[in-house]
């Protein structure tokens, strides 16, 4: 598309006209990400091919006061890459070189646009594990994962993205290129800017390269499933499992509404009389996996499990995992407007939180089903609506405001892994308090004096 | 953009003053805005914009741009439907044409979006009437007129005639495991493109499956029309052909199979490999090159794989008669994509090129295709890079195993030494 003159023309002089879009179609396509209900068109879309081009675009934008919204694959669920005040969407998919995977140093270095799965697969080829596994790993970019501190199914045992970021190359809004951290596990020289940028949601700097830690890949994985009368019973079993000294790699749950939706959609033969389904798994040496799965099964039985089944084969394990994986699509077929949130509470308060979610859903006459990560208390209450039900969407927003407030009262948070973005900014002060919000703004100002980087999000 | 996007997006910010940007630009039509009716609303609403389709899309792989991804194209369709983009917007025109229509996105879509149907509706709008590319117009006219189809009479008779060139060869060989007799009549569909370009494919089927009938009067299945902006004629031709071919329709083209199955019902239609598989046909003989067993790869037919979910049978059939080699990109579009290779030859080649490299790396003797378009695309591509591998249709490949080509010491590709440049 020809870039034309004005903003697009200026950008074309930096990156070449083939890498600038300002046609209405492109602006419509980049007006949204994976978040429902948020969209706003930019004035231009630019796809730089190097760190230097990123720096030149940012220098230009700071000089002109034009907003810049960095974007990887656009798979985030917090409207983090929606250009709320227009300006430039800075798409980083051309920076897609995997620079190295080192067995000796147990690390990988990748440009920001490399997909999470590409990095993880390259590590796996060398017998290594990149542990963070966000649900969108085949789509999402490593830069986007760092910017949102993406989580995933292995959080309890392996942690999240921040636990694996060793170093970053990033471009400040004023155009300076900085390299934080590096290839070291120990390095306390200066403020930990690597951690500060991790989860900064594109509001402080544009991440152009990441160095991440790898682990030796576990030899075996195993999976099982347990049914309980209620989520409270499942929750007690989870606490008992961890108290018994086992930290499973996978501990996922579905509530009754999810089980029903999944069963109706996929016909996996799930029990219809259970109040909660707990999917558990572990990895490691064959003996460890077998021992831990048996141990988890025993603890579940002791805590009132209706039934415990261990998968005897990889195929059976995949079938069990399918129940968890197809939760969202199964729910989305009940109504194609899905609002998926990720309120998170301490593990032992999970059942209480789900009860509150159910009560709030009833009060607002909404269909909200909950699944999530039982190991780390990360819940995914999902509201399913008819896309034409505008009034229903309003009720859903009121219900989620109450859900976030309930999570905070239970010592939890408004978002465990999706990010704040535009979607949860209104609730951020409730979580952090005014003093911290003010500090966030001062930090943002120090990085971005002109306030051009992803305005209307964190630090704004 | 979409109806469900049309809810005022600032509402989540309403309850707090925590700095949520207020006046976001961008049109947001009121909830319940009636669309233009270009698309089936249910189909369009199904997409939840999660983006899981992005890595599956060959054109997104080429550009890395949202507009050439399935999610981005659905956003474009929604903008067209709501009037946010003008009906003649050049990006709409370009992207509806740039899409291969391979439907790989459907197989990874967690929400079950029927992208292929949406693309047909989109092209009905974009390519209706005079806006259709002239090559597509000529082809559609040729295949939809029985009179013009009859111009291919010679080759058609060739395709219909007794399998093989010489009489005695038709009687042999008896399959080593006689297939089960079909319960209902099976009619071989000749295919409008295939009967002209590759009549030997139908002849091979006749040799492999002597039980099938080949009705004399049969038209085009209409897939060509459906994929080129005239889905109404596409459906009409499919129904007409359904009336002309009694019983199960056996086809050697994955694209035709998916189109016919959509309009006539899945039960009426069998692609060759699934037909042989269901009837427990064990192919006889083997394909050899220089006295050794041949190495053969497969190019999936996109609509057979992504539309009908048929992937196992062709692989197993090839493995019976040759050493099967799975190409890393066997399931990805080869760039033929119906008329695409004619309409957008440069893009078509860009999609094909990585596959040609894979073929060379795999060092195979044959690449087996399940669709005449793919066969033509692979033939041309392999010739262009001077590959020693030969493209061949599954039917021919199995027939070759049962009986090596006459006049050759064995059934290797090329006339004499296939390794000669």
Short mmCIF file of C-alpha atoms in Angstrom, two decimals, chain B residues 19-378:
data_model
loop_
_atom_site.label_atom_id
_atom_site.label_comp_id
_atom_site.label_asym_id
_atom_site.label_seq_id
_atom_site.Cartn_x
_atom_site.Cartn_y
_atom_site.Cartn_z
CA UNK B 19 -6.82 7.67 33.94
CA UNK B 20 -8.59 5.57 31.34
CA UNK B 21 -8.28 7.42 28.08
CA UNK B 22 -11.68 8.73 27.29
CA UNK B 23 -12.23 9.86 23.75
CA UNK B 24 -10.87 7.05 21.68
CA UNK B 25 -11.29 7.72 18.00
CA UNK B 26 -12.66 5.23 15.56
CA UNK B 27 -16.22 4.65 14.52
CA UNK B 28 -18.30 2.49 16.80
CA UNK B 29 -21.73 1.94 15.32
CA UNK B 30 -24.54 1.52 17.80
CA UNK B 31 -25.42 -1.94 19.00
CA UNK B 32 -27.79 -3.76 16.74
CA UNK B 33 -26.79 -1.83 13.61
CA UNK B 34 -28.12 -3.91 10.76
CA UNK B 35 -25.35 -5.13 8.49
CA UNK B 36 -25.38 -4.94 4.73
CA UNK B 37 -26.24 -8.63 4.49
CA UNK B 38 -23.11 -9.56 2.57
CA UNK B 39 -22.23 -12.15 5.19
CA UNK B 40 -24.14 -14.71 7.19
CA UNK B 41 -24.22 -13.00 10.57
CA UNK B 42 -23.92 -16.21 12.57
CA UNK B 43 -20.75 -17.16 10.71
CA UNK B 44 -19.21 -13.73 11.12
CA UNK B 45 -20.06 -13.48 14.81
CA UNK B 46 -18.37 -16.75 15.64
CA UNK B 47 -14.81 -15.34 15.51
CA UNK B 48 -13.56 -14.27 18.94
CA UNK B 49 -10.42 -12.66 17.43
CA UNK B 50 -8.07 -14.75 19.60
CA UNK B 51 -5.50 -14.86 16.81
CA UNK B 52 -4.81 -18.59 17.07
CA UNK B 53 -5.15 -18.74 13.28
CA UNK B 54 -2.20 -16.48 12.57
CA UNK B 55 0.60 -19.08 12.50
CA UNK B 56 -1.44 -21.40 10.27
CA UNK B 57 -1.90 -18.84 7.49
CA UNK B 58 0.47 -19.02 4.50
CA UNK B 59 -0.15 -15.40 3.49
CA UNK B 60 0.43 -14.13 7.03
CA UNK B 61 3.69 -16.05 6.93
CA UNK B 62 4.62 -14.09 3.79
CA UNK B 63 3.80 -10.61 5.10
CA UNK B 64 3.56 -10.72 8.90
CA UNK B 65 0.73 -8.22 8.52
CA UNK B 66 -2.61 -8.50 10.31
CA UNK B 67 -4.57 -7.68 7.15
CA UNK B 68 -3.29 -10.85 5.47
CA UNK B 69 -4.17 -13.10 8.41
CA UNK B 70 -7.52 -14.88 8.86
CA UNK B 71 -8.34 -12.80 11.95
CA UNK B 72 -7.45 -9.58 10.13
CA UNK B 73 -9.50 -10.60 7.10
CA UNK B 74 -12.49 -11.29 9.32
CA UNK B 75 -12.01 -7.82 10.82
CA UNK B 76 -12.06 -6.50 7.23
CA UNK B 77 -15.22 -8.50 6.46
CA UNK B 78 -16.87 -7.04 9.55
CA UNK B 79 -15.86 -3.53 8.53
CA UNK B 80 -17.36 -4.19 5.10
CA UNK B 81 -20.54 -5.58 6.63
CA UNK B 82 -21.03 -2.62 8.98
CA UNK B 83 -20.10 -0.02 6.39
CA UNK B 84 -16.91 1.03 8.20
CA UNK B 85 -15.06 0.31 4.98
CA UNK B 86 -16.43 1.27 1.58
CA UNK B 87 -17.55 -1.69 -0.55
CA UNK B 88 -14.88 -0.82 -3.13
CA UNK B 89 -12.09 -0.29 -0.60
CA UNK B 90 -8.84 -1.40 -2.27
CA UNK B 91 -7.62 -3.31 0.80
CA UNK B 92 -10.81 -5.38 0.71
CA UNK B 93 -10.26 -6.11 -2.97
CA UNK B 94 -6.62 -7.04 -2.48
CA UNK B 95 -7.04 -9.20 0.62
CA UNK B 96 -10.04 -11.14 -0.66
CA UNK B 97 -7.88 -12.04 -3.64
CA UNK B 98 -4.57 -12.55 -1.76
CA UNK B 99 -6.16 -15.22 0.48
CA UNK B 100 -5.43 -18.70 -0.86
CA UNK B 101 -8.67 -20.09 0.53
CA UNK B 102 -6.74 -23.09 1.89
CA UNK B 103 -8.79 -23.16 5.11
CA UNK B 104 -5.79 -24.14 7.24
CA UNK B 105 -7.08 -21.58 9.74
CA UNK B 106 -10.22 -23.64 10.31
CA UNK B 107 -8.26 -26.56 11.71
CA UNK B 108 -6.68 -24.48 14.48
CA UNK B 109 -9.68 -22.28 15.26
CA UNK B 110 -10.87 -22.93 18.81
CA UNK B 111 -14.18 -21.22 18.10
CA UNK B 112 -15.04 -23.23 14.97
CA UNK B 113 -15.16 -20.34 12.51
CA UNK B 114 -16.17 -21.56 9.04
CA UNK B 115 -13.70 -19.35 7.25
CA UNK B 116 -14.15 -21.06 3.87
CA UNK B 117 -17.84 -20.14 3.85
CA UNK B 118 -17.05 -16.57 4.83
CA UNK B 119 -14.50 -16.30 2.03
CA UNK B 120 -17.07 -17.54 -0.52
CA UNK B 121 -19.49 -14.86 0.66
CA UNK B 122 -16.75 -12.24 0.58
CA UNK B 123 -15.78 -13.11 -2.99
CA UNK B 124 -19.44 -13.14 -4.03
CA UNK B 125 -19.36 -9.47 -3.07
CA UNK B 126 -15.89 -8.52 -4.29
CA UNK B 127 -15.92 -10.49 -7.51
CA UNK B 128 -19.58 -10.25 -8.42
CA UNK B 129 -20.19 -9.37 -12.06
CA UNK B 130 -17.53 -7.37 -13.85
CA UNK B 131 -15.05 -7.26 -10.97
CA UNK B 132 -14.16 -10.92 -11.35
CA UNK B 133 -10.66 -11.50 -12.76
CA UNK B 134 -10.99 -12.31 -16.47
CA UNK B 135 -9.09 -15.61 -16.22
CA UNK B 136 -11.59 -16.82 -13.65
CA UNK B 137 -14.46 -15.60 -15.81
CA UNK B 138 -13.24 -17.53 -18.85
CA UNK B 139 -12.66 -20.72 -16.87
CA UNK B 140 -16.04 -20.54 -15.19
CA UNK B 141 -17.76 -20.01 -18.52
CA UNK B 142 -15.90 -22.96 -20.06
CA UNK B 143 -16.73 -25.46 -17.37
CA UNK B 144 -20.32 -24.44 -16.68
CA UNK B 145 -21.60 -24.88 -20.24
CA UNK B 146 -22.30 -28.47 -21.16
CA UNK B 147 -21.78 -27.61 -24.80
CA UNK B 148 -18.31 -26.28 -24.22
CA UNK B 149 -17.46 -29.17 -21.94
CA UNK B 150 -18.37 -31.40 -24.83
CA UNK B 151 -15.63 -29.71 -26.86
CA UNK B 152 -13.31 -31.72 -24.66
CA UNK B 153 -15.09 -34.78 -26.01
CA UNK B 154 -12.00 -36.47 -27.27
CA UNK B 155 -10.11 -36.31 -24.04
CA UNK B 156 -13.23 -37.04 -22.11
CA UNK B 157 -13.71 -40.28 -24.01
CA UNK B 158 -10.09 -40.88 -23.33
CA UNK B 159 -10.70 -40.50 -19.63
CA UNK B 160 -13.85 -42.57 -19.65
CA UNK B 161 -12.61 -45.29 -21.91
CA UNK B 162 -11.35 -48.63 -20.76
CA UNK B 163 -8.50 -48.11 -18.33
CA UNK B 164 -5.12 -48.23 -19.97
CA UNK B 165 -3.98 -48.17 -23.51
CA UNK B 166 -3.90 -51.81 -24.51
CA UNK B 167 -6.63 -54.34 -24.01
CA UNK B 168 -4.92 -57.08 -22.02
CA UNK B 169 -3.63 -54.67 -19.42
CA UNK B 170 -7.16 -53.83 -18.41
CA UNK B 171 -7.85 -57.28 -17.16
CA UNK B 172 -4.79 -57.31 -14.93
CA UNK B 173 -3.67 -57.16 -12.29
CA UNK B 174 -6.12 -58.59 -9.85
CA UNK B 175 -5.78 -56.77 -6.55
CA UNK B 176 -3.93 -58.90 -4.02
CA UNK B 177 -6.71 -58.25 -1.51
CA UNK B 178 -9.98 -57.99 -3.40
CA UNK B 179 -11.87 -54.97 -2.09
CA UNK B 180 -15.31 -55.29 -0.59
CA UNK B 181 -18.14 -54.87 -3.05
CA UNK B 182 -19.88 -51.52 -2.64
CA UNK B 183 -23.42 -51.59 -1.25
CA UNK B 184 -24.63 -48.87 -3.58
CA UNK B 185 -23.52 -47.69 -7.00
CA UNK B 186 -20.33 -45.68 -7.16
CA UNK B 187 -19.99 -43.05 -9.85
CA UNK B 188 -16.61 -41.71 -10.82
CA UNK B 189 -16.57 -37.97 -11.27
CA UNK B 190 -14.25 -37.00 -14.09
CA UNK B 191 -13.62 -33.43 -13.04
CA UNK B 192 -13.80 -30.58 -15.50
CA UNK B 193 -10.14 -29.62 -15.28
CA UNK B 194 -8.80 -33.08 -14.74
CA UNK B 195 -10.54 -34.72 -17.68
CA UNK B 196 -8.83 -32.21 -19.95
CA UNK B 197 -5.39 -31.99 -18.36
CA UNK B 198 -4.96 -35.38 -16.73
CA UNK B 199 -7.26 -37.96 -18.34
CA UNK B 200 -4.84 -40.68 -17.22
CA UNK B 201 -5.96 -40.14 -13.61
CA UNK B 202 -9.48 -41.36 -14.31
CA UNK B 203 -8.10 -44.22 -16.37
CA UNK B 204 -5.96 -45.26 -13.41
CA UNK B 205 -8.99 -45.21 -11.12
CA UNK B 206 -10.83 -47.46 -13.54
CA UNK B 207 -8.00 -49.92 -13.35
CA UNK B 208 -7.82 -49.79 -9.56
CA UNK B 209 -11.57 -49.85 -9.02
CA UNK B 210 -13.25 -51.78 -11.83
CA UNK B 211 -16.53 -51.65 -9.87
CA UNK B 212 -17.12 -47.92 -10.46
CA UNK B 213 -19.45 -46.54 -13.10
CA UNK B 214 -18.47 -43.58 -15.22
CA UNK B 215 -21.66 -41.86 -16.29
CA UNK B 216 -21.25 -40.21 -19.69
CA UNK B 217 -23.13 -37.02 -18.95
CA UNK B 218 -21.54 -35.06 -16.15
CA UNK B 219 -20.82 -31.40 -15.70
CA UNK B 220 -18.61 -29.37 -13.39
CA UNK B 221 -19.08 -29.64 -9.62
CA UNK B 222 -19.11 -25.85 -9.22
CA UNK B 223 -16.21 -25.55 -6.77
CA UNK B 224 -14.51 -23.25 -9.26
CA UNK B 225 -17.50 -20.91 -9.17
CA UNK B 226 -17.90 -21.02 -5.41
CA UNK B 227 -14.25 -20.10 -4.92
CA UNK B 228 -14.36 -17.32 -7.50
CA UNK B 229 -17.25 -15.23 -6.38
CA UNK B 230 -20.31 -17.07 -7.69
CA UNK B 231 -21.39 -19.39 -4.93
CA UNK B 232 -24.98 -19.52 -6.22
CA UNK B 233 -23.88 -21.13 -9.51
CA UNK B 234 -21.43 -23.22 -7.50
CA UNK B 235 -24.28 -24.68 -5.51
CA UNK B 236 -26.51 -25.13 -8.55
CA UNK B 237 -23.82 -27.05 -10.45
CA UNK B 238 -23.12 -29.23 -7.43
CA UNK B 239 -26.81 -30.18 -7.17
CA UNK B 240 -27.03 -30.82 -10.90
CA UNK B 241 -23.99 -33.05 -10.79
CA UNK B 242 -25.48 -34.82 -7.76
CA UNK B 243 -28.44 -35.70 -9.96
CA UNK B 244 -26.23 -36.90 -12.81
CA UNK B 245 -24.07 -39.21 -10.70
CA UNK B 246 -26.03 -41.91 -8.89
CA UNK B 247 -24.95 -43.33 -5.55
CA UNK B 248 -21.61 -42.47 -4.03
CA UNK B 249 -19.67 -39.87 -5.96
CA UNK B 250 -16.02 -40.88 -6.22
CA UNK B 251 -13.67 -38.01 -6.95
CA UNK B 252 -9.95 -37.70 -7.50
CA UNK B 253 -9.90 -34.02 -6.54
CA UNK B 254 -9.90 -32.96 -2.90
CA UNK B 255 -11.30 -29.53 -3.74
CA UNK B 256 -14.29 -31.00 -5.56
CA UNK B 257 -14.86 -33.49 -2.74
CA UNK B 258 -15.15 -30.75 -0.11
CA UNK B 259 -17.43 -28.61 -2.27
CA UNK B 260 -19.75 -31.49 -3.15
CA UNK B 261 -19.81 -32.72 0.45
CA UNK B 262 -20.90 -29.28 1.59
CA UNK B 263 -23.86 -29.17 -0.78
CA UNK B 264 -24.82 -32.82 -1.23
CA UNK B 265 -23.93 -34.12 2.22
CA UNK B 266 -20.80 -35.85 3.42
CA UNK B 267 -22.26 -39.33 2.86
CA UNK B 268 -22.65 -38.85 -0.87
CA UNK B 269 -19.00 -38.08 -1.54
CA UNK B 270 -15.76 -40.02 -1.32
CA UNK B 271 -12.33 -38.86 -2.33
CA UNK B 272 -10.26 -41.69 -3.85
CA UNK B 273 -7.96 -42.35 -0.88
CA UNK B 274 -10.75 -42.50 1.67
CA UNK B 275 -12.82 -44.64 -0.66
CA UNK B 276 -9.99 -47.17 -1.02
CA UNK B 277 -9.36 -47.02 2.72
CA UNK B 278 -13.01 -47.63 3.62
CA UNK B 279 -13.21 -50.54 1.26
CA UNK B 280 -10.02 -51.99 2.72
CA UNK B 281 -8.37 -51.94 -0.65
CA UNK B 282 -4.75 -53.03 -0.26
CA UNK B 283 -2.80 -51.75 -3.24
CA UNK B 284 -0.78 -54.34 -5.11
CA UNK B 285 2.86 -54.24 -6.14
CA UNK B 286 5.35 -51.53 -5.43
CA UNK B 287 6.87 -48.55 -7.14
CA UNK B 288 10.55 -48.98 -7.78
CA UNK B 289 13.35 -46.75 -9.01
CA UNK B 290 16.59 -48.30 -10.24
CA UNK B 291 15.49 -51.58 -8.78
CA UNK B 292 14.94 -50.18 -5.30
CA UNK B 293 11.72 -49.21 -3.59
CA UNK B 294 10.82 -45.61 -4.42
CA UNK B 295 10.82 -42.80 -1.87
CA UNK B 296 7.57 -40.88 -2.05
CA UNK B 297 6.18 -37.81 -0.29
CA UNK B 298 2.63 -36.47 -0.17
CA UNK B 299 1.15 -33.06 -0.83
CA UNK B 300 -2.12 -32.91 1.07
CA UNK B 301 -5.08 -31.37 -0.71
CA UNK B 302 -6.03 -28.39 1.48
CA UNK B 303 -9.76 -28.82 1.23
CA UNK B 304 -9.50 -32.56 1.72
CA UNK B 305 -7.35 -32.07 4.81
CA UNK B 306 -8.78 -28.87 6.27
CA UNK B 307 -12.32 -29.20 4.99
CA UNK B 308 -12.98 -32.93 5.28
CA UNK B 309 -10.26 -33.96 7.75
CA UNK B 310 -8.87 -36.74 5.52
CA UNK B 311 -5.15 -37.17 6.21
CA UNK B 312 -4.38 -40.78 7.14
CA UNK B 313 -5.62 -42.79 4.11
CA UNK B 314 -3.38 -41.30 1.41
CA UNK B 315 -0.30 -41.71 3.62
CA UNK B 316 -1.08 -45.33 4.36
CA UNK B 317 -1.78 -46.12 0.73
CA UNK B 318 1.53 -44.62 -0.39
CA UNK B 319 3.38 -46.46 2.38
CA UNK B 320 1.99 -49.75 1.04
CA UNK B 321 3.75 -49.38 -2.28
CA UNK B 322 6.74 -47.13 -1.55
CA UNK B 323 8.86 -45.72 1.28
CA UNK B 324 6.72 -42.88 2.56
CA UNK B 325 8.48 -39.64 3.55
CA UNK B 326 6.48 -36.98 5.40
CA UNK B 327 7.47 -33.50 4.25
CA UNK B 328 7.48 -30.97 7.12
CA UNK B 329 5.02 -28.86 5.13
CA UNK B 330 2.96 -31.69 3.63
CA UNK B 331 -0.20 -30.23 5.14
CA UNK B 332 0.45 -26.68 4.01
CA UNK B 333 -0.91 -25.18 0.82
CA UNK B 334 1.25 -25.60 -2.28
CA UNK B 335 0.01 -22.32 -3.71
CA UNK B 336 -2.10 -23.86 -6.47
CA UNK B 337 -5.30 -23.02 -4.61
CA UNK B 338 -7.69 -23.47 -7.52
CA UNK B 339 -7.36 -20.51 -9.85
CA UNK B 340 -4.85 -18.76 -7.56
CA UNK B 341 -1.80 -20.00 -9.45
CA UNK B 342 -3.25 -18.42 -12.60
CA UNK B 343 -4.53 -15.24 -10.99
CA UNK B 344 -1.55 -14.48 -8.74
CA UNK B 345 1.40 -16.43 -10.16
CA UNK B 346 4.07 -14.51 -8.22
CA UNK B 347 2.41 -15.03 -4.82
CA UNK B 348 1.61 -18.61 -5.75
CA UNK B 349 5.30 -19.28 -6.38
CA UNK B 350 6.29 -17.65 -3.08
CA UNK B 351 3.98 -20.04 -1.27
CA UNK B 352 5.33 -23.02 -3.23
CA UNK B 353 9.05 -22.31 -2.95
CA UNK B 354 9.66 -23.54 0.63
CA UNK B 355 7.97 -26.79 -0.34
CA UNK B 356 10.27 -27.31 -3.31
CA UNK B 357 13.21 -26.92 -0.95
CA UNK B 358 11.66 -29.50 1.35
CA UNK B 359 11.27 -31.92 -1.55
CA UNK B 360 14.95 -31.56 -2.44
CA UNK B 361 16.03 -31.97 1.18
CA UNK B 362 13.88 -35.08 1.56
CA UNK B 363 15.48 -36.55 -1.59
CA UNK B 364 12.31 -38.25 -2.78
CA UNK B 365 11.54 -39.79 -6.16
CA UNK B 366 7.87 -38.82 -6.20
CA UNK B 367 5.57 -36.21 -4.72
CA UNK B 368 2.04 -37.56 -4.70
CA UNK B 369 -0.88 -35.13 -5.15
CA UNK B 370 -4.58 -35.60 -4.46
CA UNK B 371 -5.92 -32.81 -6.59
CA UNK B 372 -5.28 -31.82 -10.24
CA UNK B 373 -4.45 -28.22 -9.31
CA UNK B 374 -1.78 -29.31 -6.83
CA UNK B 375 -0.47 -31.78 -9.40
CA UNK B 376 -0.05 -29.07 -12.00
CA UNK B 377 1.53 -26.70 -9.49
CA UNK B 378 4.03 -29.32 -8.32
#
